[in-house]
XYZ file of C-alpha atoms in Angstrom:
557
model
C -0.416 -0.494 0.016
C 1.969 3.415 -1.196
C -0.018 6.104 0.487
C 2.282 8.905 0.818
C 3.494 10.135 4.013
C 5.502 13.215 3.154
C 3.514 16.917 2.337
C 5.780 18.169 -0.267
C 4.390 15.354 -1.716
C 1.243 16.388 -2.781
C 1.128 19.128 -5.501
C 3.185 16.850 -7.539
C 0.635 13.878 -6.570
C -2.936 15.175 -7.234
C -0.726 17.176 -10.774
C -0.394 13.501 -11.898
C -3.752 13.333 -10.195
C -5.181 15.599 -12.009
C -4.403 13.519 -15.812
C -7.922 11.408 -14.958
C -9.510 13.683 -14.027
C -9.390 14.819 -17.473
C -9.491 11.527 -19.495
C -12.029 10.929 -17.376
C -13.429 13.956 -18.385
C -14.318 15.881 -14.756
C -12.305 18.260 -16.357
C -10.689 20.418 -19.622
C -7.655 21.285 -19.946
C -8.249 24.964 -19.304
C -9.074 23.979 -15.906
C -6.175 22.011 -15.170
C -4.316 24.888 -16.501
C -5.160 27.589 -14.290
C -5.081 25.084 -11.243
C -1.242 24.561 -12.507
C -1.124 28.398 -11.833
C -3.088 28.861 -8.988
C -1.096 25.811 -7.379
C 2.229 27.929 -8.070
C 1.772 31.405 -6.637
C -0.290 29.591 -3.639
C 1.303 26.295 -2.883
C -2.116 24.596 -2.829
C -2.380 20.692 -4.422
C -3.939 20.585 -7.451
C -7.179 18.921 -5.466
C -7.320 21.862 -3.085
C -7.842 24.663 -6.214
C -10.200 21.692 -8.383
C -12.429 20.851 -5.338
C -12.369 25.483 -4.766
C -13.494 26.230 -7.554
C -16.013 23.626 -7.662
C -14.768 21.683 -10.826
C -14.598 18.188 -8.573
C -15.842 17.287 -5.592
C -14.701 16.176 -2.706
C -16.085 11.763 -4.181
C -13.778 13.259 -7.251
C -11.006 13.284 -5.192
C -11.836 9.825 -2.791
C -12.630 8.607 -6.178
C -8.955 9.331 -7.756
C -7.447 8.507 -5.123
C -9.530 4.811 -4.556
C -8.148 3.636 -7.805
C -4.668 4.827 -7.414
C -3.973 3.113 -4.092
C -5.834 0.469 -5.087
C -7.997 0.886 -1.958
C -12.138 1.270 -1.650
C -14.420 3.671 -0.684
C -16.847 3.455 0.787
C -20.341 6.134 1.467
C -20.677 6.105 5.511
C -24.332 8.275 4.722
C -25.561 5.287 2.434
C -24.236 2.272 4.698
C -23.517 3.055 8.676
C -21.044 0.883 10.311
C -21.330 -1.361 12.800
C -21.778 -1.242 16.063
C -19.686 -4.523 16.927
C -17.006 -2.490 15.020
C -17.597 1.034 16.489
C -16.228 -0.097 20.376
C -13.259 -1.493 19.329
C -10.838 1.508 18.723
C -11.275 3.838 22.476
C -13.217 6.745 21.709
C -9.348 9.379 22.865
C -8.387 7.265 20.003
C -10.739 7.901 16.907
C -10.712 11.328 18.346
C -7.753 11.731 17.783
C -6.655 10.129 14.533
C -10.027 11.003 13.088
C -11.417 6.928 11.991
C -13.691 5.597 12.506
C -13.989 2.349 12.931
C -16.364 0.807 10.006
C -16.952 -3.368 10.159
C -14.806 -6.563 11.595
C -14.155 -10.540 12.698
C -12.430 -12.183 14.597
C -9.136 -11.219 13.338
C -9.849 -7.529 11.046
C -11.320 -4.086 11.595
C -11.673 -2.446 8.950
C -11.353 1.439 9.777
C -13.231 4.449 6.838
C -10.578 7.191 7.263
C -9.826 9.781 4.683
C -7.234 9.466 2.007
C -4.571 11.718 3.556
C -4.254 8.944 6.030
C -0.288 7.003 6.386
C 0.051 3.383 6.551
C 1.915 4.225 10.156
C -0.870 5.505 11.532
C -2.683 2.702 10.259
C -0.182 0.703 11.826
C -0.791 1.985 15.575
C -4.817 1.599 15.194
C -3.738 -2.523 15.271
C -2.387 -1.608 19.099
C -5.681 -1.411 19.723
C -7.448 -2.912 17.301
C -5.741 -6.521 18.788
C -6.408 -7.505 15.206
C -4.888 -6.722 11.953
C -6.609 -3.115 10.105
C -7.739 -2.645 7.173
C -8.147 0.711 4.949
C -11.025 1.808 3.630
C -11.592 5.912 2.294
C -14.744 8.209 3.380
C -15.344 11.736 2.394
C -13.545 14.033 4.734
C -17.200 15.318 4.604
C -18.699 12.155 6.520
C -15.968 10.820 8.348
C -16.666 14.146 10.711
C -20.514 13.719 10.949
C -19.750 9.956 11.946
C -17.700 11.375 14.980
C -19.891 13.837 15.468
C -22.565 11.739 15.438
C -20.777 9.055 17.071
C -18.097 9.814 18.649
C -18.343 13.268 19.898
C -22.220 14.159 20.747
C -24.519 11.851 20.129
C -27.681 12.546 20.274
C -29.385 11.346 22.910
C -26.789 13.260 25.347
C -26.500 16.126 23.511
C -30.060 16.056 24.117
C -30.390 15.825 27.345
C -27.513 17.932 28.268
C -30.268 20.930 26.506
C -32.823 19.521 28.724
C -30.076 20.212 31.906
C -29.296 22.948 30.237
C -33.223 24.032 30.705
C -33.437 23.233 34.156
C -30.421 24.592 35.348
C -31.841 27.777 33.220
C -32.096 30.504 35.858
C -28.237 30.097 36.283
C -27.159 29.702 33.373
C -26.825 32.344 31.204
C -29.892 33.537 27.605
C -26.922 34.260 25.403
C -25.179 30.834 26.955
C -28.118 28.915 26.947
C -29.388 30.798 23.131
C -25.919 29.546 21.748
C -26.924 26.373 23.143
C -29.919 26.455 20.965
C -29.150 27.426 17.979
C -25.951 24.708 17.601
C -27.745 21.553 18.816
C -29.747 22.817 15.905
C -26.515 23.394 13.383
C -24.832 19.888 14.844
C -28.700 17.801 14.421
C -28.529 19.326 10.096
C -31.783 21.054 10.743
C -32.959 23.374 7.982
C -34.955 26.065 10.755
C -34.843 26.449 14.401
C -38.361 28.095 15.754
C -39.422 29.120 18.878
C -43.072 28.805 19.372
C -44.241 31.005 22.321
C -47.694 29.631 24.658
C -49.083 30.579 28.056
C -47.295 28.710 29.809
C -43.943 27.918 28.053
C -41.528 28.130 24.640
C -40.991 25.958 22.277
C -37.989 24.655 20.027
C -38.527 22.681 16.753
C -36.562 22.248 14.633
C -36.796 21.215 10.824
C -34.765 17.343 10.340
C -35.012 16.733 7.102
C -37.560 18.650 5.756
C -40.485 17.951 8.643
C -40.786 19.932 11.203
C -40.399 18.028 14.705
C -40.169 19.332 18.414
C -37.074 19.306 20.606
C -37.163 21.027 24.262
C -39.181 23.202 25.469
C -37.790 26.360 27.303
C -39.725 28.000 30.812
C -42.066 29.979 29.928
C -40.010 32.948 32.626
C -36.991 33.141 29.790
C -38.870 33.798 26.501
C -38.930 37.071 25.435
C -34.881 37.240 26.893
C -34.507 34.213 24.545
C -36.442 35.558 21.898
C -34.533 39.364 23.325
C -30.731 37.820 22.795
C -31.245 36.817 19.031
C -32.769 39.604 17.860
C -29.527 42.059 19.600
C -27.404 39.326 17.142
C -29.250 39.840 14.319
C -29.406 43.948 14.763
C -32.929 44.096 15.834
C -35.493 46.243 18.194
C -35.595 44.937 20.640
C -38.021 47.421 22.065
C -41.164 46.054 18.525
C -42.771 43.526 19.744
C -45.642 43.972 17.547
C -44.466 44.334 13.884
C -42.956 41.617 12.205
C -38.926 42.229 11.647
C -36.878 40.341 9.307
C -32.532 40.025 9.680
C -30.206 38.672 9.390
C -27.045 36.801 11.533
C -23.292 35.066 11.020
C -21.759 32.761 12.886
C -18.263 30.240 12.416
C -19.175 27.222 14.617
C -16.621 24.386 14.327
C -14.660 25.428 11.647
C -17.645 26.605 9.753
C -19.286 29.877 8.788
C -22.967 29.953 8.471
C -25.515 33.228 7.351
C -28.318 32.627 9.408
C -32.132 34.406 9.090
C -34.044 35.920 11.541
C -37.388 36.078 10.528
C -39.316 37.835 14.978
C -44.058 38.164 14.184
C -45.862 39.298 16.663
C -48.829 36.257 18.194
C -51.319 37.142 21.259
C -49.405 35.381 23.156
C -45.284 37.288 22.611
C -43.464 36.729 19.497
C -42.661 33.770 17.539
C -39.241 33.594 15.918
C -37.865 31.501 12.454
C -34.274 30.808 11.540
C -33.589 29.342 8.271
C -30.108 28.413 8.353
C -27.968 28.530 5.644
C -23.542 27.531 5.643
C -21.122 29.438 3.778
C -19.404 26.366 3.051
C -21.618 23.674 0.806
C -19.635 22.291 -1.564
C -21.500 22.459 -5.026
C -23.740 19.228 -6.216
C -22.954 17.729 -9.167
C -25.831 16.417 -10.587
C -25.306 12.690 -10.128
C -25.611 13.681 -6.947
C -29.383 14.360 -6.522
C -30.905 11.216 -6.235
C -32.451 11.823 -10.543
C -33.092 8.455 -12.751
C -30.865 8.086 -16.157
C -32.772 9.270 -18.191
C -34.014 12.977 -16.992
C -29.771 12.897 -15.135
C -29.279 12.428 -18.975
C -31.820 15.164 -20.211
C -30.439 17.148 -18.122
C -27.147 17.463 -18.653
C -28.512 17.749 -22.555
C -29.875 21.076 -21.730
C -27.124 22.148 -19.348
C -25.688 22.396 -23.047
C -27.833 24.594 -24.713
C -26.882 28.244 -26.227
C -29.812 29.830 -25.248
C -34.038 29.066 -23.847
C -35.666 29.415 -20.622
C -34.945 26.079 -17.813
C -37.443 26.949 -15.135
C -37.227 25.013 -12.136
C -40.774 24.134 -9.975
C -41.855 23.230 -7.019
C -42.803 24.675 -3.500
C -39.726 26.673 -0.413
C -37.693 24.203 0.689
C -38.114 21.591 -2.346
C -33.807 21.967 -3.095
C -34.869 24.256 -5.897
C -31.694 26.040 -5.732
C -29.447 23.704 -5.015
C -30.956 21.573 -8.394
C -29.890 24.442 -10.684
C -26.388 24.915 -8.876
C -25.470 21.828 -9.618
C -27.063 22.476 -13.547
C -24.423 25.553 -12.780
C -22.126 23.262 -11.793
C -22.288 21.521 -15.474
C -21.396 23.791 -17.591
C -17.746 26.249 -18.199
C -17.612 28.759 -15.811
C -13.946 29.540 -17.657
C -15.400 30.368 -21.129
C -18.960 31.518 -19.869
C -19.962 34.612 -19.079
C -22.712 33.504 -15.864
C -24.145 36.307 -14.319
C -26.923 36.252 -11.179
C -29.304 37.952 -9.129
C -30.574 35.821 -6.039
C -31.856 36.381 -2.753
C -30.792 35.459 -0.611
C -26.775 34.696 -2.738
C -27.022 31.200 -0.842
C -24.095 29.134 -2.441
C -20.671 30.606 -3.515
C -19.241 30.178 -6.941
C -16.520 30.635 -8.064
C -16.126 32.253 -11.698
C -20.028 33.403 -11.395
C -20.802 36.576 -10.851
C -22.768 36.924 -7.824
C -25.559 40.316 -7.200
C -28.262 39.486 -4.589
C -32.158 41.195 -4.662
C -32.093 44.339 -3.356
C -35.931 46.013 -3.930
C -35.242 48.653 -0.911
C -32.006 50.043 -3.293
C -34.818 49.396 -6.698
C -32.322 46.225 -7.706
C -35.534 43.768 -8.552
C -35.000 41.093 -10.786
C -36.488 43.050 -13.754
C -33.367 45.681 -13.540
C -30.974 43.389 -13.119
C -31.351 41.159 -15.871
C -32.286 44.265 -18.118
C -28.016 45.915 -16.250
C -26.903 42.284 -16.702
C -27.379 42.259 -20.551
C -24.715 45.072 -21.155
C -22.357 42.992 -19.181
C -22.058 40.019 -22.480
C -23.477 37.289 -20.757
C -23.673 33.670 -21.381
C -25.221 32.798 -18.534
C -28.201 34.275 -16.292
C -29.747 32.693 -13.927
C -32.694 34.763 -11.998
C -33.754 33.950 -8.423
C -36.898 33.857 -8.707
C -39.765 34.972 -11.655
C -43.237 36.321 -9.870
C -44.112 39.160 -12.336
C -45.103 39.964 -15.635
C -41.542 42.346 -16.245
C -38.941 39.605 -14.458
C -40.442 36.649 -16.800
C -40.669 38.909 -20.195
C -38.021 40.350 -20.153
C -36.285 35.763 -19.418
C -38.095 35.173 -22.397
C -36.467 38.451 -23.933
C -32.623 37.303 -22.813
C -33.549 34.338 -24.093
C -34.490 34.300 -27.670
C -31.218 37.403 -28.048
C -29.281 34.250 -27.974
C -28.450 33.914 -23.762
C -29.060 30.529 -21.829
C -31.645 31.805 -18.207
C -32.456 29.469 -15.987
C -35.289 30.953 -13.049
C -37.280 29.652 -10.695
C -40.998 29.139 -10.216
C -43.690 28.040 -7.478
C -45.797 25.315 -8.801
C -47.610 21.879 -7.908
C -46.286 20.994 -11.468
C -43.598 20.856 -14.861
C -46.961 22.071 -16.943
C -47.835 24.821 -14.085
C -45.103 26.547 -15.038
C -46.809 27.057 -18.374
C -50.340 28.613 -16.899
C -48.776 30.812 -14.077
C -46.553 32.217 -17.162
C -49.954 32.642 -18.838
C -51.502 34.391 -16.488
C -48.442 36.737 -15.842
C -49.720 37.426 -19.884
C -46.349 36.821 -21.397
C -47.288 36.397 -24.656
C -47.250 32.975 -26.478
C -45.089 33.644 -29.181
C -42.463 34.346 -26.424
C -43.493 31.176 -24.279
C -43.120 29.354 -27.957
C -39.719 30.021 -29.213
C -38.191 30.456 -25.736
C -38.465 28.235 -23.215
C -36.295 24.864 -23.145
C -38.266 22.843 -20.530
C -39.185 23.162 -17.064
C -37.850 20.737 -13.731
C -40.745 20.137 -11.328
C -39.216 18.549 -8.365
C -39.316 17.550 -4.904
C -37.709 16.603 -2.280
C -38.399 12.877 -0.005
C -37.311 11.636 2.563
C -34.731 8.805 2.195
C -35.064 5.276 4.673
C -32.060 4.642 7.081
C -31.046 1.337 6.070
C -30.229 0.400 10.269
C -33.753 -0.154 10.719
C -35.496 0.401 7.989
C -37.789 -3.702 7.647
C -39.834 -4.440 4.694
C -43.245 -4.796 4.245
C -45.439 -6.854 0.980
C -47.651 -5.173 -1.130
C -50.092 -5.803 -3.440
C -51.289 -4.189 -7.109
C -54.807 -3.450 -5.592
C -53.360 -1.395 -1.643
C -50.650 0.196 -4.767
C -53.214 1.591 -6.784
C -54.948 2.827 -4.679
C -52.685 5.483 -3.557
C -53.520 6.902 -7.285
C -49.786 5.415 -8.766
C -50.823 4.563 -12.368
C -50.825 0.856 -13.742
C -49.011 1.528 -16.033
C -46.481 2.106 -13.247
C -47.357 -1.321 -10.729
C -47.262 -4.343 -13.160
C -46.107 -7.155 -10.834
C -49.004 -8.693 -8.412
C -46.864 -8.326 -5.363
C -44.301 -5.676 -4.241
C -42.325 -5.985 -1.847
C -40.937 -2.557 -0.219
C -39.776 -1.505 3.409
C -41.007 1.302 6.291
C -39.634 2.649 8.129
C -38.939 2.305 12.169
C -36.448 4.294 13.929
C -33.010 4.021 15.258
C -30.210 5.615 17.407
C -28.734 6.970 13.795
C -31.680 8.583 12.506
C -32.342 10.262 15.309
C -35.830 7.232 15.470
C -36.805 8.858 12.921
C -36.584 5.956 10.599
C -35.412 8.286 8.061
C -32.383 9.532 6.958
C -31.687 12.085 4.571
C -33.135 13.571 1.045
C -32.898 13.886 -2.550
C -35.033 14.454 -5.563
C -38.196 13.290 -6.923
C -38.848 15.122 -10.769
C -40.710 15.465 -13.320
C -39.055 16.911 -16.484
C -41.051 18.670 -19.379
C -38.802 19.446 -22.108
C -40.367 21.563 -25.118
C -39.791 20.152 -28.344
C -41.376 21.115 -31.170
C -44.099 19.703 -31.404
C -45.213 20.851 -27.992
C -43.617 24.778 -28.783
C -46.365 24.508 -31.544
C -48.937 24.098 -28.937
C -47.433 26.499 -26.717
C -47.676 28.876 -29.911
C -51.392 28.424 -31.247
C -53.230 28.588 -27.204
C -53.734 24.783 -26.736
C -54.863 24.386 -23.542
C -52.672 22.558 -20.800
C -54.843 18.548 -20.365
C -54.053 18.679 -24.608
C -50.147 19.274 -23.714
C -49.724 17.701 -20.724
C -51.362 14.235 -22.778
C -49.314 15.073 -25.309
C -45.598 14.864 -23.479
C -47.253 12.121 -20.776
C -47.717 10.378 -24.356
C -43.860 10.616 -25.384
C -42.876 9.251 -22.074
C -42.655 11.796 -19.902
C -41.868 11.007 -16.232
C -44.819 12.419 -13.360
C -44.017 12.925 -9.705
C -45.813 10.454 -8.757
C -44.491 7.744 -11.093
C -40.741 9.175 -9.838
C -41.278 8.598 -6.568
C -42.504 4.942 -7.729
C -38.843 4.501 -8.381
C -37.498 5.296 -5.313
C -40.119 3.398 -3.528
C -39.601 -0.129 -6.034
C -35.493 0.444 -4.749
C -36.361 0.458 -1.200
C -35.399 4.370 -1.476
C -38.088 5.632 0.970
C -42.051 4.816 1.854
C -45.320 4.980 0.638
C -45.671 7.391 3.815
C -43.439 9.308 2.422
C -45.642 9.767 -0.998
C -48.988 10.525 1.557
C -47.141 13.101 3.448
C -45.274 14.959 -0.502
C -47.095 13.852 -3.281
C -50.675 13.150 -1.621
């Protein structure tokens, strides 16, 4: 096993490895040359630079190193470590060496580590395991999450610690308690924090994997103090409790930077607070990481190469539209395209993309931003949302004058985007010429792989859910149900992925739009041509054992 142990070896190895990325079509020669130029002036490895610029992901690098070193790699999210292995190394050793005991036999322990791990350190672990230790690779981010979950702050002790702090709230400073509430939400992977007042208490809810869950109850005596502390953190008026207020704040926690969007609202029982958690260090996703079907993935990659037209993402708030938009951007050569964005707010910082923020108070609206962009020699324009006639019309006009426009709309399904644009009075000739595709999207929770339970369903049971007869072709299906364990915080689910329907505008659809054909007829045509609906894509995941009929009811019905 030949693993580099000298830091100075890294740039040489990653430079050779970049040839592999080029050969696999992951990066271009131009991207490689740019990374080498930056490496000469920064001293960082070529791999680090390629990841920082979003040209490759940490997963790409891990796969390349795994191939180079002939060491297997694993996905810790999809394949959690076994309980028997977790107890074979002391907690102090695991945290010091940043490894996760993954699987074991009577004579062997397999540990998961990042690819920077050295053979010498591996040999040290054998003294503690009293077994031969073998190595598998895992992403650094997954290693960190597993260490946090299993060794640093397990779910139950974390919640118990917060309960103790709440019980001693008369002695614990409000600053400490408020910070603990936010840090707990970050540790749990929550997207939102809700502080909801009642007559005798203030309740903390966390949105985990898209579902709001009650977490802890705070005493009524400290309700106003906690709310005031949060308002101070985001520079809101603590004396004003009779109107809604919006603010933001930034904080660093365990080496990562976070932005918080804060909204307060007066109720008859006191102020409610909602905090949206955004990380500044999110990795730019690849389309392959979103869980899309092979057909949708192939078509999206082809659409991303179009020189002009409008691609729309539709779905409710929190359905992952922004993540998919940026995954589409990642498919584009940002060194050869001038990409401009107007967003509300900027959630991801993307190298080699000129990003601007929606600011209606300053007169910087979506339609005015697009007009300004047209004087900036753009190739690709990303608009946070199409919400009015001015934005819709100028976006369509930009598309037919040789620009690719990406944006979002709030509709229930893909064909609903056409209804929405017609409702905004966009001329049919603009819609016909400008629209390329609409992707409707939802996020569904993935079953916990450790505790999911199999159950057989008949064809009649599935048809009763409204799943089409053309999809349910077997008499019986072996599907899965959620149970709950420590790994998934007793929810039965761990993580989420997207389901989609892709409405692509071909020449026939262009003519139907121009002739103002009803959306019912258009939908009938595109489904006959093979468009998979959200319901059908959801059943694809259910049949694969990735999610449940319970999620189907929650997300689709």
